[in-house]
Amino acid sequence: MAAPTLPSSMDRRKRRKLRLIPIIGYTIAALGLAYFLDQRQSTTVMFVRHADTDAAMAGTDNDAPLNERGRQRAELLADYMQNIDVVAGPNAIYASDKRRTQETAAPLAKRLGLEVQIANHQDPEGFMADVKRENRGKIVLIVSHSNTIAPLIDELHGSKNLRPFEHDDYDRVYIVTIPWYGKVKMLELRYPEPPLSGAPAAPPSEGTPSANGGR
């Protein structure tokens, strides 16, 4: 009876290649899934109203800067937002063309080394489309006005039942989470108030959106 022949080195190489095929396939599939999920992770958009201003300082152009209490509040907002993602803060910060929103955003932007991006908050559809397109899967802070926050949130399909802002209502934080699949979710939180000593007189009541921005 003839002795069995041993597989040649070429046969062994072929068998090794055949065994590698499913491993390579699984690896490619895993990398593809990881890329797919990375491209579709949730986007988080946070909204706050600008900090305190003095009514007496609001000129005809409706562009009042922050007062002392407002500057203190902006620093407290920066404390609150700096590590909002446990190890990091927002990836992008937007403000309107008004000083009070830009000055509110400035302390946090400085700490994070970010530029405050100026946008037209009177165009909710266009503005929110830009935010979602440019910040997919990221965390965004938008510093806006009492009469523009609700329309912006509505454009993201967040809650339609926001309580109206009172004249001294500055400490709300709305967090809207937009998943790549599923329902949009929203939370309302509050960040710390600055000391009450030397608080300014209450600014005028809120108006409707205008070309000069809200309060």
Tab-separated table of C-alpha atoms in Angstrom:
chain	number	residue	atom	x	y	z
A	1	MET	CA	0.000	0.000	0.000
A	2	ALA	CA	1.433	3.337	-1.012
A	3	ALA	CA	2.312	5.787	1.769
A	4	PRO	CA	0.065	8.905	1.953
A	5	THR	CA	1.585	11.927	0.327
A	6	LEU	CA	2.205	14.980	2.497
A	7	PRO	CA	0.665	18.312	1.431
A	8	SER	CA	3.069	20.480	-0.440
A	9	SER	CA	4.081	23.927	0.738
A	10	MET	CA	1.878	25.396	-1.984
A	11	ASP	CA	-1.140	23.502	-0.681
A	12	ARG	CA	-0.465	24.725	2.848
A	13	ARG	CA	-0.266	28.330	1.634
A	14	LYS	CA	-3.584	27.946	-0.176
A	15	ARG	CA	-5.251	26.593	2.945
A	16	ARG	CA	-3.906	29.464	5.066
A	17	LYS	CA	-5.256	31.952	2.549
A	18	LEU	CA	-8.644	30.273	2.616
A	19	ARG	CA	-8.729	30.485	6.411
A	20	LEU	CA	-7.847	34.189	6.264
A	21	ILE	CA	-10.740	35.080	3.942
A	22	PRO	CA	-13.494	35.064	6.611
A	23	ILE	CA	-11.217	36.878	9.096
A	24	ILE	CA	-10.525	39.623	6.571
A	25	GLY	CA	-14.248	39.767	5.752
A	26	TYR	CA	-15.200	40.150	9.419
A	27	THR	CA	-12.553	42.845	9.880
A	28	ILE	CA	-13.807	44.842	6.902
A	29	ALA	CA	-17.397	44.494	8.110
A	30	ALA	CA	-16.440	45.642	11.628
A	31	LEU	CA	-14.558	48.667	10.286
A	32	GLY	CA	-17.478	49.516	8.014
A	33	LEU	CA	-19.942	49.300	10.905
A	34	ALA	CA	-17.726	51.462	13.107
A	35	TYR	CA	-17.507	54.077	10.340
A	36	PHE	CA	-21.263	53.894	9.749
A	37	LEU	CA	-22.037	54.456	13.439
A	38	ASP	CA	-19.430	57.199	13.775
A	39	GLN	CA	-21.039	59.097	10.904
A	40	ARG	CA	-24.466	58.802	12.538
A	41	GLN	CA	-23.891	59.507	16.195
A	42	SER	CA	-26.166	61.930	18.023
A	43	THR	CA	-25.792	65.690	17.703
A	44	THR	CA	-26.406	67.764	20.841
A	45	VAL	CA	-27.449	71.418	20.575
A	46	MET	CA	-27.665	73.505	23.766
A	47	PHE	CA	-29.424	76.857	23.998
A	48	VAL	CA	-29.004	79.628	26.575
A	49	ARG	CA	-30.226	83.184	26.700
A	50	HIS	CA	-27.638	85.956	26.876
A	51	ALA	CA	-26.759	87.205	30.367
A	52	ASP	CA	-27.972	90.349	32.177
A	53	THR	CA	-27.984	93.841	30.674
A	54	ASP	CA	-29.079	97.241	31.974
A	55	ALA	CA	-32.241	98.694	30.443
A	56	ALA	CA	-30.717	102.179	30.634
A	57	MET	CA	-27.823	101.036	28.430
A	58	ALA	CA	-30.030	99.745	25.614
A	59	GLY	CA	-29.629	102.346	22.895
A	60	THR	CA	-31.615	102.905	19.748
A	61	ASP	CA	-29.735	100.055	18.048
A	62	ASN	CA	-30.829	97.593	20.772
A	63	ASP	CA	-27.226	96.453	21.253
A	64	ALA	CA	-26.661	96.749	25.008
A	65	PRO	CA	-23.539	95.108	26.470
A	66	LEU	CA	-23.591	92.954	29.583
A	67	ASN	CA	-23.607	94.688	32.947
A	68	GLU	CA	-21.504	93.550	35.923
A	69	ARG	CA	-23.989	90.886	36.961
A	70	GLY	CA	-24.169	89.705	33.364
A	71	ARG	CA	-20.384	89.349	33.207
A	72	GLN	CA	-20.458	87.321	36.415
A	73	ARG	CA	-23.190	85.146	34.946
A	74	ALA	CA	-21.152	84.583	31.778
A	75	GLU	CA	-18.282	83.268	33.908
A	76	LEU	CA	-20.667	80.943	35.776
A	77	LEU	CA	-21.975	79.702	32.439
A	78	ALA	CA	-18.387	78.954	31.404
A	79	ASP	CA	-17.862	77.021	34.659
A	80	TYR	CA	-21.018	75.031	33.957
A	81	MET	CA	-20.324	74.316	30.290
A	82	GLN	CA	-16.560	73.816	30.298
A	83	ASN	CA	-16.792	70.092	31.064
A	84	ILE	CA	-20.347	69.432	29.904
A	85	ASP	CA	-19.149	66.251	28.105
A	86	VAL	CA	-17.295	64.946	31.210
A	87	VAL	CA	-13.871	65.522	29.664
A	88	ALA	CA	-14.596	68.375	27.268
A	89	GLY	CA	-16.944	71.240	26.550
A	90	PRO	CA	-18.863	72.167	23.396
A	91	ASN	CA	-17.178	71.692	20.037
A	92	ALA	CA	-18.681	74.878	18.591
A	93	ILE	CA	-20.245	78.072	19.964
A	94	TYR	CA	-22.669	80.345	18.108
A	95	ALA	CA	-23.975	83.799	19.031
A	96	SER	CA	-26.136	86.393	17.313
A	97	ASP	CA	-24.822	89.684	15.960
A	98	LYS	CA	-25.557	91.407	19.304
A	99	ARG	CA	-22.884	92.217	21.877
A	100	ARG	CA	-24.854	90.704	24.729
A	101	THR	CA	-24.836	87.223	23.182
A	102	GLN	CA	-21.208	87.459	22.092
A	103	GLU	CA	-20.070	88.699	25.511
A	104	THR	CA	-22.005	85.888	27.190
A	105	ALA	CA	-20.266	83.315	25.012
A	106	ALA	CA	-16.800	84.867	25.248
A	107	PRO	CA	-15.534	83.421	28.596
A	108	LEU	CA	-16.327	79.838	27.610
A	109	ALA	CA	-14.948	80.297	24.096
A	110	LYS	CA	-11.697	81.655	25.554
A	111	ARG	CA	-11.313	78.699	27.922
A	112	LEU	CA	-11.937	76.176	25.152
A	113	GLY	CA	-9.893	77.980	22.519
A	114	LEU	CA	-12.896	78.332	20.223
A	115	GLU	CA	-14.057	81.189	18.012
A	116	VAL	CA	-17.582	82.452	18.639
A	117	GLN	CA	-19.365	82.057	15.310
A	118	ILE	CA	-21.864	84.804	14.452
A	119	ALA	CA	-25.098	83.718	12.799
A	120	ASN	CA	-28.523	85.066	11.879
A	121	HIS	CA	-30.867	83.730	14.568
A	122	GLN	CA	-33.853	85.337	12.835
A	123	ASP	CA	-33.642	82.618	10.164
A	124	PRO	CA	-34.339	79.448	12.182
A	125	GLU	CA	-34.574	77.136	9.184
A	126	GLY	CA	-31.348	78.236	7.531
A	127	PHE	CA	-29.387	78.637	10.761
A	128	MET	CA	-30.339	75.218	12.181
A	129	ALA	CA	-29.690	73.535	8.834
A	130	ASP	CA	-26.153	74.973	8.894
A	131	VAL	CA	-25.617	73.916	12.520
A	132	LYS	CA	-26.682	70.316	11.851
A	133	ARG	CA	-24.683	70.042	8.637
A	134	GLU	CA	-21.475	71.477	10.098
A	135	ASN	CA	-21.605	69.781	13.519
A	136	ARG	CA	-22.916	66.258	12.962
A	137	GLY	CA	-22.152	64.123	16.014
A	138	LYS	CA	-20.822	67.090	18.020
A	139	ILE	CA	-21.908	69.266	20.941
A	140	VAL	CA	-22.941	72.841	20.107
A	141	LEU	CA	-23.791	75.831	22.302
A	142	ILE	CA	-26.030	78.577	20.935
A	143	VAL	CA	-26.299	81.831	22.907
A	144	SER	CA	-29.440	83.581	21.720
A	145	HIS	CA	-32.408	85.737	22.785
A	146	SER	CA	-35.612	85.105	24.698
A	147	ASN	CA	-37.733	85.417	21.567
A	148	THR	CA	-35.537	83.397	19.200
A	149	ILE	CA	-34.710	80.331	21.309
A	150	ALA	CA	-38.184	78.771	20.945
A	151	PRO	CA	-38.273	79.016	17.112
A	152	LEU	CA	-34.743	77.584	16.888
A	153	ILE	CA	-35.653	74.623	19.109
A	154	ASP	CA	-38.866	74.109	17.160
A	155	GLU	CA	-36.843	73.855	13.964
A	156	LEU	CA	-34.961	70.916	15.525
A	157	HIS	CA	-38.307	69.288	16.405
A	158	GLY	CA	-37.775	69.847	20.107
A	159	SER	CA	-40.562	70.765	22.516
A	160	LYS	CA	-43.184	73.255	21.325
A	161	ASN	CA	-44.204	74.085	24.905
A	162	LEU	CA	-41.383	76.301	26.164
A	163	ARG	CA	-42.390	78.636	28.941
A	164	PRO	CA	-42.067	82.325	28.043
A	165	PHE	CA	-38.970	84.001	29.439
A	166	GLU	CA	-39.475	86.487	32.256
A	167	HIS	CA	-37.455	89.716	32.203
A	168	ASP	CA	-34.936	88.299	34.738
A	169	ASP	CA	-35.005	84.721	33.474
A	170	TYR	CA	-31.441	84.132	32.300
A	171	ASP	CA	-30.314	80.812	33.776
A	172	ARG	CA	-32.140	78.234	31.661
A	173	VAL	CA	-30.237	75.688	29.575
A	174	TYR	CA	-32.118	73.734	26.922
A	175	ILE	CA	-30.372	70.583	25.692
A	176	VAL	CA	-31.695	69.102	22.450
A	177	THR	CA	-30.364	65.685	21.410
A	178	ILE	CA	-30.777	64.738	17.763
A	179	PRO	CA	-30.097	61.009	17.212
A	180	TRP	CA	-29.184	59.596	13.804
A	181	TYR	CA	-32.298	57.498	14.171
A	182	GLY	CA	-35.234	57.975	16.524
A	183	LYS	CA	-36.993	60.747	18.385
A	184	VAL	CA	-35.449	64.096	19.282
A	185	LYS	CA	-35.217	64.586	23.060
A	186	MET	CA	-34.955	67.789	25.092
A	187	LEU	CA	-34.037	68.660	28.668
A	188	GLU	CA	-34.376	71.934	30.573
A	189	LEU	CA	-31.720	72.602	33.216
A	190	ARG	CA	-30.501	75.643	35.124
A	191	TYR	CA	-27.010	76.859	35.886
A	192	PRO	CA	-26.001	78.817	39.035
A	193	GLU	CA	-27.094	82.403	39.608
A	194	PRO	CA	-24.497	85.126	40.372
A	195	PRO	CA	-24.710	87.034	43.681
A	196	LEU	CA	-27.727	89.294	44.081
A	197	SER	CA	-25.796	92.226	45.575
A	198	GLY	CA	-25.769	95.217	43.265
A	199	ALA	CA	-28.275	93.635	40.900
A	200	PRO	CA	-29.416	96.062	38.165
A	201	ALA	CA	-32.936	97.265	37.574
A	202	ALA	CA	-35.093	94.867	35.597
A	203	PRO	CA	-34.858	95.327	31.829
A	204	PRO	CA	-38.000	95.929	29.801
A	205	SER	CA	-40.383	93.112	28.965
A	206	GLU	CA	-39.704	90.801	26.083
A	207	GLY	CA	-40.679	91.884	22.611
A	208	THR	CA	-41.326	90.043	19.403
A	209	PRO	CA	-38.491	89.144	17.016
A	210	SER	CA	-37.232	92.085	15.015
A	211	ALA	CA	-34.374	92.992	12.758
A	212	ASN	CA	-32.465	94.164	15.828
A	213	GLY	CA	-32.803	90.877	17.726
A	214	GLY	CA	-34.739	89.948	20.827
A	215	ARG	CA	-34.061	90.782	24.445
